[in-house]
Coordinates of C-alpha atoms and ligand atoms in Angstrom, one line a residue:
M1 CA 112.6 172.9 200.4
E2 CA 113.0 171.1 197.0
N3 CA 112.0 167.5 196.7
K4 CA 115.2 165.8 195.5
R5 CA 114.8 163.0 193.1
W6 CA 117.2 161.2 190.7
Y7 CA 115.2 162.0 187.6
K8 CA 115.5 165.7 188.4
E9 CA 119.3 165.5 188.5
M10 CA 119.8 163.6 185.3
A11 CA 120.2 164.7 181.6
V12 CA 119.0 162.5 178.8
Y13 CA 120.3 161.8 175.3
Q14 CA 117.7 160.9 172.7
I15 CA 118.4 158.3 170.1
W16 CA 116.3 158.0 166.9
P17 CA 117.7 154.6 166.1
R18 CA 117.3 154.5 162.4
S19 CA 119.8 157.3 161.9
F20 CA 122.2 157.0 164.9
C21 CA 124.8 154.4 163.9
D22 CA 124.8 151.4 161.6
G23 CA 126.6 148.5 163.1
N24 CA 126.0 145.8 160.6
G25 CA 126.5 147.7 157.3
D26 CA 123.1 147.6 155.8
G27 CA 122.6 151.4 155.7
I28 CA 120.2 151.4 158.7
G29 CA 121.1 152.5 162.2
D30 CA 120.8 149.7 164.8
L31 CA 121.5 148.5 168.3
W32 CA 124.9 147.1 167.3
G33 CA 125.8 150.6 166.4
V34 CA 124.5 151.9 169.7
L35 CA 126.7 149.4 171.5
Q36 CA 129.8 150.9 169.8
K37 CA 128.8 154.4 170.8
L38 CA 127.9 153.9 174.5
D39 CA 131.3 155.3 175.6
Y40 CA 130.6 158.3 173.4
I41 CA 127.2 158.8 175.0
K42 CA 128.7 158.5 178.4
S43 CA 131.3 161.1 177.6
L44 CA 128.6 163.7 177.0
N45 CA 127.9 163.7 180.7
V46 CA 124.3 162.6 180.3
D47 CA 122.7 160.1 182.7
G48 CA 120.3 158.3 180.5
I49 CA 119.2 157.4 177.0
W50 CA 115.7 157.7 175.6
F51 CA 115.2 155.5 172.6
S52 CA 112.6 156.5 170.0
P53 CA 110.6 153.3 169.2
L54 CA 112.8 150.2 168.6
Y55 CA 109.9 147.8 168.1
P56 CA 108.8 146.0 165.0
S57 CA 107.0 148.5 162.8
P58 CA 106.0 148.8 159.1
N59 CA 107.4 152.3 159.5
A60 CA 104.4 154.3 158.2
D61 CA 105.5 156.7 160.9
Y62 CA 109.0 155.4 161.5
G63 CA 108.4 153.3 164.6
Y64 CA 105.5 155.2 166.0
D65 CA 103.2 152.6 164.4
I66 CA 104.0 149.5 166.4
S67 CA 103.2 145.9 165.3
D68 CA 104.8 144.1 168.3
Y69 CA 105.3 145.8 171.6
K70 CA 107.4 143.1 173.2
N71 CA 110.1 142.8 170.5
I72 CA 112.8 144.6 168.6
H73 CA 112.6 145.6 165.0
P74 CA 114.8 143.2 163.0
D75 CA 116.4 146.2 161.4
Y76 CA 117.7 147.2 164.8
G77 CA 118.6 143.8 166.2
D78 CA 116.8 141.5 168.6
L79 CA 116.1 141.2 172.3
D80 CA 119.5 139.8 172.9
V81 CA 121.4 142.7 171.5
F82 CA 118.9 145.0 173.3
K83 CA 119.8 143.4 176.6
Q84 CA 123.5 143.9 175.8
V85 CA 122.8 147.6 175.2
L86 CA 120.8 147.8 178.4
D87 CA 123.6 146.1 180.4
G88 CA 126.3 148.2 178.8
A89 CA 124.4 151.3 179.5
H90 CA 123.8 150.3 183.2
E91 CA 127.5 149.4 183.6
R92 CA 128.3 153.0 182.6
G93 CA 125.7 154.5 184.9
L94 CA 123.3 155.3 182.1
R95 CA 119.6 154.7 182.5
V96 CA 117.5 153.5 179.6
F97 CA 114.0 154.8 178.7
M98 CA 111.7 153.3 176.1
D99 CA 109.2 155.1 174.0
L100 CA 105.7 153.9 174.9
V101 CA 103.2 154.5 172.1
I102 CA 99.8 153.4 173.4
N103 CA 97.4 155.9 171.8
H104 CA 97.5 153.8 168.6
T105 CA 99.1 150.7 167.2
S106 CA 100.1 149.8 163.6
D107 CA 97.2 148.5 161.4
E108 CA 99.5 145.5 161.0
H109 CA 99.5 144.7 164.7
P110 CA 97.8 141.3 165.3
W111 CA 95.2 142.9 167.5
F112 CA 94.0 145.1 164.7
I113 CA 94.1 142.3 162.2
E114 CA 91.9 140.3 164.5
S115 CA 89.6 143.2 165.2
K116 CA 88.8 143.5 161.5
K117 CA 87.7 139.9 161.3
G118 CA 84.2 140.4 162.7
K119 CA 82.1 142.4 165.1
D120 CA 82.1 139.6 167.6
N121 CA 85.9 139.0 167.4
P122 CA 87.4 139.4 171.0
Y123 CA 89.7 142.1 169.6
H124 CA 87.0 144.1 167.8
D125 CA 86.6 146.4 170.8
Y126 CA 90.3 147.0 171.1
Y127 CA 89.8 149.8 168.6
Y128 CA 87.1 152.4 167.8
W129 CA 85.0 150.7 165.2
R130 CA 81.8 152.6 164.4
P131 CA 79.1 152.6 161.7
G132 CA 79.0 155.7 159.4
R133 CA 76.4 158.4 159.9
S134 CA 75.1 157.4 156.5
L135 CA 76.5 155.8 153.4
H136 CA 80.0 157.2 152.7
R137 CA 79.8 159.5 155.7
P138 CA 82.3 158.8 158.5
P139 CA 81.0 158.5 162.1
N140 CA 82.0 162.1 162.9
N141 CA 83.8 165.1 161.4
W142 CA 87.2 164.8 163.1
D143 CA 90.4 165.3 161.1
S144 CA 93.4 163.1 161.1
L145 CA 96.5 165.0 162.1
F146 CA 98.4 163.2 159.3
E147 CA 96.0 162.7 156.4
G148 CA 92.5 163.9 155.6
G149 CA 89.7 162.6 157.8
A150 CA 90.2 160.6 161.0
W151 CA 88.1 157.6 159.9
E152 CA 88.8 154.8 157.5
Y153 CA 86.1 152.6 156.1
D154 CA 86.3 148.8 156.1
E155 CA 84.0 147.1 153.6
G156 CA 84.0 143.7 155.2
L157 CA 82.6 145.1 158.4
D158 CA 80.8 148.0 156.9
E159 CA 82.3 150.0 159.8
W160 CA 84.9 152.7 160.1
Y161 CA 87.9 152.9 162.5
L162 CA 89.3 155.9 164.1
H163 CA 92.9 157.1 163.4
I164 CA 94.0 160.5 164.9
F165 CA 97.3 159.9 163.0
S166 CA 97.7 158.1 159.7
K167 CA 95.3 155.4 158.6
K168 CA 98.1 152.9 159.4
Q169 CA 97.8 154.0 163.1
P170 CA 94.4 153.0 164.4
D171 CA 93.6 154.4 167.8
L172 CA 93.4 151.9 170.7
N173 CA 90.2 152.0 172.7
M174 CA 91.6 152.7 176.1
S175 CA 88.1 152.6 177.7
N176 CA 88.3 148.8 177.2
P177 CA 89.8 147.4 180.4
K178 CA 91.4 144.6 178.4
V179 CA 93.4 147.2 176.4
R180 CA 94.6 148.7 179.7
E181 CA 95.7 145.3 180.9
E182 CA 97.7 144.9 177.6
V183 CA 99.4 148.3 178.3
K184 CA 100.3 147.2 181.8
S185 CA 101.7 143.9 180.5
I186 CA 103.9 145.9 178.0
M187 CA 105.1 148.1 180.8
R188 CA 106.0 145.2 183.0
F189 CA 107.7 143.4 180.2
W190 CA 110.3 146.1 179.8
L191 CA 110.5 147.1 183.4
D192 CA 111.1 143.5 184.4
M193 CA 113.9 143.4 181.8
G194 CA 115.6 146.3 183.6
V195 CA 114.4 149.3 181.6
D196 CA 114.2 152.5 183.8
G197 CA 111.1 154.1 182.5
F198 CA 109.1 155.5 179.6
R199 CA 108.6 158.5 177.4
E200 CA 104.8 158.3 176.8
D201 CA 103.8 159.3 173.3
V202 CA 100.8 161.7 172.9
I203 CA 99.7 160.4 176.3
T204 CA 97.1 163.2 176.6
Y205 CA 95.2 161.8 173.7
I206 CA 94.3 158.4 175.1
S207 CA 90.8 159.2 176.4
K208 CA 88.1 160.3 173.9
V209 CA 84.9 162.1 174.7
E210 CA 82.0 159.7 175.3
G211 CA 80.0 159.0 172.1
L212 CA 82.7 160.5 169.9
P213 CA 80.5 163.4 168.8
S214 CA 81.2 165.6 165.8
A215 CA 83.1 168.8 166.8
K216 CA 81.0 172.0 166.9
I217 CA 84.0 174.2 165.9
K218 CA 86.1 173.3 162.9
L219 CA 89.9 173.7 163.2
P220 CA 92.1 173.7 160.1
A221 CA 93.3 170.1 159.7
A222 CA 92.7 169.4 163.4
T223 CA 88.9 169.3 163.8
G224 CA 88.0 167.2 166.8
M225 CA 91.2 167.9 168.8
G226 CA 89.3 169.1 171.8
Y227 CA 87.4 165.8 172.0
Y228 CA 90.4 163.7 172.6
T229 CA 93.0 166.0 174.2
N230 CA 93.1 165.6 178.1
G231 CA 89.9 163.6 177.7
P232 CA 87.5 162.6 180.4
H233 CA 89.2 159.5 181.7
V234 CA 92.9 160.1 181.0
H235 CA 93.8 160.8 184.7
E236 CA 91.9 157.6 185.8
Y237 CA 93.9 155.5 183.3
L238 CA 97.3 157.0 184.2
A239 CA 96.5 156.5 187.9
E240 CA 95.6 152.9 187.2
F241 CA 98.9 152.3 185.3
K242 CA 100.8 153.9 188.2
R243 CA 98.9 152.0 190.9
D244 CA 99.2 148.6 189.2
V245 CA 102.6 148.9 187.6
L246 CA 104.8 151.9 188.0
D247 CA 104.6 152.1 191.8
F248 CA 106.3 148.7 191.9
Y249 CA 109.5 150.0 190.2
D250 CA 112.0 152.8 190.7
C251 CA 111.2 154.2 187.3
F252 CA 110.6 157.5 185.5
T253 CA 107.9 158.7 183.1
V254 CA 107.7 161.7 180.8
G255 CA 104.5 162.3 178.9
E256 CA 104.2 164.1 175.6
G257 CA 101.4 166.7 175.7
P258 CA 100.8 168.8 172.6
R259 CA 99.0 172.2 173.1
M260 CA 99.4 172.3 176.8
E261 CA 99.4 175.0 179.5
P262 CA 101.3 174.6 182.8
E263 CA 98.1 174.3 184.8
T264 CA 97.0 171.4 182.7
A265 CA 100.4 169.8 182.9
L266 CA 100.3 170.1 186.7
S267 CA 97.1 167.9 186.6
Y268 CA 99.4 165.1 185.5
V269 CA 102.8 165.9 187.1
R270 CA 102.0 167.8 190.4
E271 CA 104.2 166.4 193.1
G272 CA 102.4 164.5 195.8
K273 CA 100.6 161.2 196.1
D274 CA 98.4 161.8 193.1
Q275 CA 101.3 162.4 190.7
E276 CA 100.7 160.4 187.5
L277 CA 103.8 161.3 185.5
N278 CA 107.2 162.7 186.5
M279 CA 107.2 165.4 183.8
M280 CA 105.5 166.6 180.6
I281 CA 107.0 167.5 177.3
N282 CA 105.3 170.7 176.1
F283 CA 105.5 172.5 172.8
A284 CA 105.1 176.2 173.7
H285 CA 108.7 177.2 173.1
M286 CA 108.8 175.4 169.7
E287 CA 106.3 178.0 168.3
A288 CA 108.5 181.1 168.3
D289 CA 108.9 180.9 164.5
C290 CA 105.6 179.3 163.5
F291 CA 102.0 179.1 164.3
I292 CA 100.9 175.9 166.1
T293 CA 102.7 173.6 163.7
D294 CA 106.3 174.0 162.3
F295 CA 104.8 174.2 158.8
L296 CA 103.1 177.5 159.3
Q297 CA 106.2 179.6 159.4
R298 CA 106.6 183.2 160.6
P299 CA 109.7 185.2 161.5
F300 CA 111.4 184.2 164.7
D301 CA 110.2 186.2 167.6
L302 CA 112.5 186.1 170.7
R303 CA 109.8 187.5 172.9
K304 CA 107.5 184.7 172.1
L305 CA 110.2 182.2 173.0
K306 CA 111.0 183.9 176.3
K307 CA 107.4 184.2 177.2
A308 CA 107.0 180.4 176.7
F309 CA 110.2 179.6 178.6
T310 CA 109.3 181.9 181.6
K311 CA 105.7 180.8 181.7
W312 CA 106.8 177.2 182.1
Q313 CA 109.6 178.0 184.5
D314 CA 107.4 180.1 186.8
G315 CA 104.3 177.9 186.3
M316 CA 106.0 174.7 187.5
Y317 CA 108.5 175.8 190.1
G318 CA 108.1 174.0 193.4
K319 CA 105.0 172.1 192.1
G320 CA 106.0 170.0 189.2
W321 CA 109.1 169.3 187.1
N322 CA 109.9 170.5 183.6
A323 CA 111.3 168.6 180.6
L324 CA 113.7 170.9 178.8
Y325 CA 114.5 170.5 175.1
L326 CA 115.2 172.4 171.9
E327 CA 115.4 169.4 169.5
N328 CA 113.9 166.0 169.0
H329 CA 112.8 163.8 166.1
D330 CA 109.7 165.9 165.5
H331 CA 111.4 169.3 164.9
P332 CA 113.9 170.9 162.5
R333 CA 117.4 171.6 163.8
I334 CA 117.5 174.4 166.3
I335 CA 120.5 176.3 164.9
S336 CA 118.7 176.5 161.5
R337 CA 115.6 177.8 163.3
Y338 CA 116.5 180.0 166.3
G339 CA 120.2 180.5 165.7
S340 CA 122.4 181.1 162.7
E341 CA 124.0 178.7 160.3
R342 CA 126.6 181.3 159.6
Y343 CA 127.5 181.5 163.3
R344 CA 126.9 177.9 163.9
T345 CA 129.2 177.2 166.8
E346 CA 128.5 180.6 168.5
S347 CA 124.8 180.3 168.2
G348 CA 124.9 176.6 169.0
K349 CA 126.5 177.3 172.4
M350 CA 124.2 180.2 173.0
L351 CA 121.2 178.1 172.4
A352 CA 122.5 175.3 174.6
A353 CA 123.0 177.8 177.5
S354 CA 119.5 179.2 176.8
Y355 CA 117.9 176.0 178.0
L356 CA 120.4 173.7 179.8
F357 CA 120.6 176.0 182.8
Q358 CA 116.9 176.4 183.2
C359 CA 115.1 174.4 185.9
G360 CA 114.2 170.9 184.7
T361 CA 115.6 167.8 183.1
P362 CA 117.4 168.5 179.9
F363 CA 117.1 166.3 176.8
V364 CA 119.7 166.5 174.1
Y365 CA 118.9 165.0 170.7
Q366 CA 121.4 163.1 168.6
G367 CA 123.5 165.5 166.5
Q368 CA 122.3 168.5 168.4
E369 CA 125.6 168.4 170.4
I370 CA 127.7 168.8 167.2
G371 CA 125.4 171.4 165.7
M372 CA 123.9 169.4 162.9
L373 CA 121.8 171.6 160.5
N374 CA 118.7 171.3 158.4
N375 CA 119.0 169.3 155.2
R376 CA 117.4 171.0 152.3
L377 CA 116.2 168.5 149.7
T378 CA 115.2 169.7 146.2
S379 CA 111.9 168.1 145.9
I380 CA 109.0 167.1 148.3
D381 CA 109.2 163.5 146.9
L382 CA 112.7 163.1 148.3
Y383 CA 111.3 163.4 151.9
K384 CA 110.2 160.4 153.8
D385 CA 108.1 161.9 156.5
I386 CA 104.3 161.4 156.2
M387 CA 103.6 164.7 158.0
V388 CA 105.5 166.9 155.5
K389 CA 103.8 165.2 152.6
N390 CA 100.4 165.8 154.2
N391 CA 101.2 169.5 154.9
A392 CA 102.5 169.9 151.3
R393 CA 99.3 168.4 150.0
I394 CA 97.1 170.8 152.0
A395 CA 99.3 173.8 151.0
R396 CA 99.0 172.9 147.3
K397 CA 95.2 172.6 147.7
L398 CA 95.1 176.1 149.2
G399 CA 96.8 177.3 146.1
L400 CA 100.3 178.0 147.3
P401 CA 102.9 177.9 144.4
A402 CA 105.1 174.8 144.3
S403 CA 108.3 176.8 145.1
K404 CA 106.7 178.2 148.3
V405 CA 105.5 174.8 149.3
L406 CA 108.9 173.4 148.9
E407 CA 110.4 176.2 150.9
L408 CA 108.0 175.6 153.8
A409 CA 108.7 171.9 153.7
Q410 CA 112.4 172.4 153.7
K411 CA 112.2 174.6 156.7
S412 CA 109.7 172.7 158.7
T413 CA 110.0 168.9 158.0
R414 CA 110.8 166.5 160.8
D415 CA 113.2 164.9 158.3
N416 CA 115.6 167.7 159.1
A417 CA 116.3 165.9 162.4
R418 CA 116.3 162.4 160.9
T419 CA 119.3 162.5 158.6
P420 CA 122.2 160.1 159.5
M421 CA 124.3 161.1 162.4
Q422 CA 127.6 162.7 161.3
W423 CA 130.4 160.8 163.0
S424 CA 133.4 161.7 160.8
D425 CA 134.4 163.0 157.4
A426 CA 134.6 159.5 156.0
E427 CA 132.2 158.3 153.4
Y428 CA 128.5 158.4 154.5
A429 CA 129.8 160.5 157.4
G430 CA 131.0 157.4 159.2
F431 CA 127.4 156.4 159.9
S432 CA 127.5 153.3 157.7
T433 CA 129.7 151.5 155.2
A434 CA 126.8 151.1 152.8
T435 CA 124.5 153.7 151.2
P436 CA 122.4 155.0 154.1
W437 CA 118.6 154.7 154.1
F438 CA 118.3 158.5 154.0
Y439 CA 120.4 161.4 152.7
V440 CA 123.4 162.4 154.7
N441 CA 123.7 166.2 154.9
S442 CA 126.4 167.3 152.5
N443 CA 128.0 169.4 155.2
Y444 CA 129.3 166.3 157.0
K445 CA 133.0 166.9 156.1
E446 CA 132.8 170.1 158.2
I447 CA 130.3 169.1 160.8
N448 CA 131.0 165.8 162.5
V449 CA 131.9 164.2 165.9
E450 CA 135.5 163.3 165.1
S451 CA 136.5 166.9 164.3
Q452 CA 135.0 168.2 167.5
L453 CA 136.2 165.5 170.0
D454 CA 139.5 167.1 170.8
D455 CA 138.8 170.7 170.1
P456 CA 138.3 172.5 173.4
D457 CA 136.3 175.2 171.7
S458 CA 133.9 172.8 169.9
L459 CA 130.2 172.8 170.4
L460 CA 130.5 169.1 171.5
N461 CA 132.9 170.0 174.3
F462 CA 130.6 172.9 175.3
Y463 CA 127.7 170.4 175.8
R464 CA 130.0 168.2 177.8
S465 CA 131.2 170.9 180.2
A466 CA 127.7 172.5 180.4
L467 CA 126.2 169.2 181.4
L468 CA 128.9 168.5 183.9
F469 CA 128.5 171.9 185.4
R470 CA 124.8 171.3 185.8
R471 CA 125.3 167.9 187.3
D472 CA 127.7 169.3 189.9
N473 CA 125.7 172.3 190.9
P474 CA 122.5 172.0 192.9
L475 CA 122.0 175.7 192.0
V476 CA 121.4 174.8 188.4
I477 CA 119.3 171.8 189.2
Y478 CA 117.1 173.1 192.0
G479 CA 117.5 176.9 192.0
R480 CA 114.8 179.5 191.5
Y481 CA 114.4 181.0 188.0
K482 CA 114.0 184.7 187.3
E483 CA 113.9 186.4 183.9
Y484 CA 115.4 189.9 183.3
Y485 CA 114.5 192.4 180.5
P486 CA 111.5 190.4 179.2
E487 CA 110.8 193.2 176.8
S488 CA 114.1 192.9 175.0
K489 CA 113.8 191.6 171.4
E490 CA 117.5 190.6 171.2
L491 CA 118.6 189.4 174.6
Y492 CA 117.4 186.5 176.8
V493 CA 118.7 187.0 180.4
Y494 CA 117.9 184.7 183.3
E495 CA 119.0 184.0 186.8
R496 CA 119.0 181.0 188.9
S497 CA 119.4 181.3 192.7
Y498 CA 119.9 178.9 195.5
D499 CA 120.9 179.5 199.0
E500 CA 123.3 182.4 198.7
R501 CA 124.5 181.6 195.2
R502 CA 123.3 183.0 191.9
L503 CA 123.9 182.2 188.2
L504 CA 123.3 184.8 185.5
V505 CA 122.8 183.7 181.9
V506 CA 123.0 186.2 179.1
C507 CA 122.1 185.1 175.6
S508 CA 122.0 187.3 172.5
F509 CA 119.8 186.0 169.7
T510 CA 121.1 188.4 167.0
E511 CA 124.3 189.1 165.1
E512 CA 123.8 192.8 165.7
P513 CA 125.7 194.5 168.6
V514 CA 123.4 195.1 171.6
R515 CA 124.4 196.8 174.8
F516 CA 123.8 194.6 177.9
D517 CA 123.7 196.2 181.3
A518 CA 123.9 194.0 184.3
P519 CA 120.6 194.0 186.4
A520 CA 120.6 196.4 189.3
D521 CA 122.0 194.3 192.1
Y522 CA 124.8 192.6 190.0
E523 CA 128.4 193.6 189.8
L524 CA 129.7 191.6 186.9
E525 CA 133.4 192.1 187.8
K526 CA 132.7 190.2 191.0
G527 CA 131.2 187.2 189.3
K528 CA 133.1 184.2 188.0
R529 CA 132.7 183.8 184.3
V530 CA 131.9 180.1 183.9
F531 CA 130.9 180.0 180.2
S532 CA 131.2 182.2 177.2
N533 CA 131.4 181.7 173.4
Y534 CA 134.1 184.2 172.6
E535 CA 137.7 184.4 173.7
E536 CA 138.0 187.9 175.1
N537 CA 135.3 188.9 177.6
Y538 CA 135.7 192.6 178.6
I539 CA 133.3 194.2 181.0
I540 CA 132.7 197.9 180.4
S541 CA 130.7 199.8 183.0
N542 CA 129.1 196.7 184.4
G543 CA 128.0 195.4 181.1
F544 CA 129.1 194.8 177.5
T545 CA 128.2 195.1 173.9
T546 CA 127.4 191.7 172.4
R547 CA 129.1 190.1 169.5
P548 CA 127.0 187.8 167.1
Y549 CA 125.0 185.3 169.2
E550 CA 127.2 186.0 172.2
M551 CA 126.5 184.2 175.4
R552 CA 128.0 184.5 178.9
V553 CA 127.3 182.8 182.1
Y554 CA 128.5 184.2 185.4
L555 CA 128.4 182.6 188.8
F556 CA 128.1 184.7 192.0
Ligands
LIG601 C1 104.4 161.8 168.7 C2 105.7 161.4 168.2 C3 105.7 161.6 166.7 C4 104.6 160.7 166.1 C5 103.3 161.0 166.8 C6 102.3 159.8 166.5 O1 104.1 163.2 168.5 O2 106.8 162.1 168.8 O3 106.9 161.3 166.1 O4 104.5 160.9 164.7 O5 103.4 161.0 168.2 O6 102.7 158.7 167.2
LIG602 CA1 122.1 148.2 160.3

């Protein structure tokens, strides 16, 4: 039978703090703002909050470059207000998860500043400092995922340091036991304060192949990836963190694992005594309209999406647990990608049903619940994200015309998910009383929380009832998954089954009419329709013809 655990029964709301709610009127989201919105978060029927990094950071990568792991960024508040948020969340039955970014620090972290001071400095070996292969030639041929080569030269030391991400994000040398002790101390600091667990940033990158050899095969802008992904000691390190820290707390961990297959994920999350993490965030289903990275666009292909969904549902069932999501701070808005801005509410509900009722723990990203859309800025320079700037630079170098580069950037940038949360139709969308740090989407008068709160047909209220339904139904939490009509290019149909009960989810990914026939052993008339996104729901000969982005969920 299923192995029941609290983390499997919860749903999590993700906050990207800079753009959630500004409580002190300086144009930047903060923890005072979060305090004001705890009741709102609770009203969504989620059970926990994952905070993208709240720590002090020079913001080269908006918080994913940490300069102090045991503190709060002054923009967001301080440890006292964090404790108020933590207590306020706990009082409401909401757990709190921190982002744990340990693959790299900021280059402004005191450890890095020390490490630069000399080869015999005690912190030197906290990072990967290496001599070049020869003058002006970095130690190996790896690429940075954010800008050019993965090595930066330091004249004082006549050595180079490794940075898989930007040069302001030097990689920590996890093979140094002192670094692992620091990580454990960071974990204990937050767990002792009462935090309930961690989302572990690019955790599959923390162990590098011995000797840091040059890659034999070059990959476009990602050479070397195979030499640090799921590296030789990663399982050892995670087992050590678990043995020495996590096992002493009733906490939860979700890892982030780019380019991952279910079999590899299971090496981290397989249930049993050697389980290192509770679940893994994978990217497979985020590639249905692009190639590897969001920037390399191609037309949306539903069959690709369904293949990814089903591969992970089947691959993990009964062995490990899935993390379910369609949006986070690293991807454009889902309605703009896989749905339709024209049929915003319809496609928003359909997309929600396409993943919330799968087997796994759902994550909902701020603004997703009200159907926030991509924000198209008119020049690359207006964007803030380091990743889109890098992609644009590469695209220009490859000779793409400026208009095409801009179009790709608009569609793919992470900044689409980072615009201020739209709370109301007031100035600055009710996010702040001052000019916000980043552009508010001009559609805020139409798309905002306030206008959806009391509307029973709003997307917001759909999320609320769908999450409640999930929480109340072991069928949705623990049931088996089965996909129907995998060959269909328009419909995604799946079933969940548990004891004698079954749930049938029908999602149309097109505005064209498509005939849906119930699978052989279903009689639609006998089912209870629990969700749909249109008012009238006729059944004709045990099926129906879909309206744009139609969705129906039947319980049997
Ligand atoms: C993860 C984060 C992303 C960040 C990167 C480097 O992928 O989600 O936002 O840029 O790691 O820390
Ligand atoms: Ca503020």
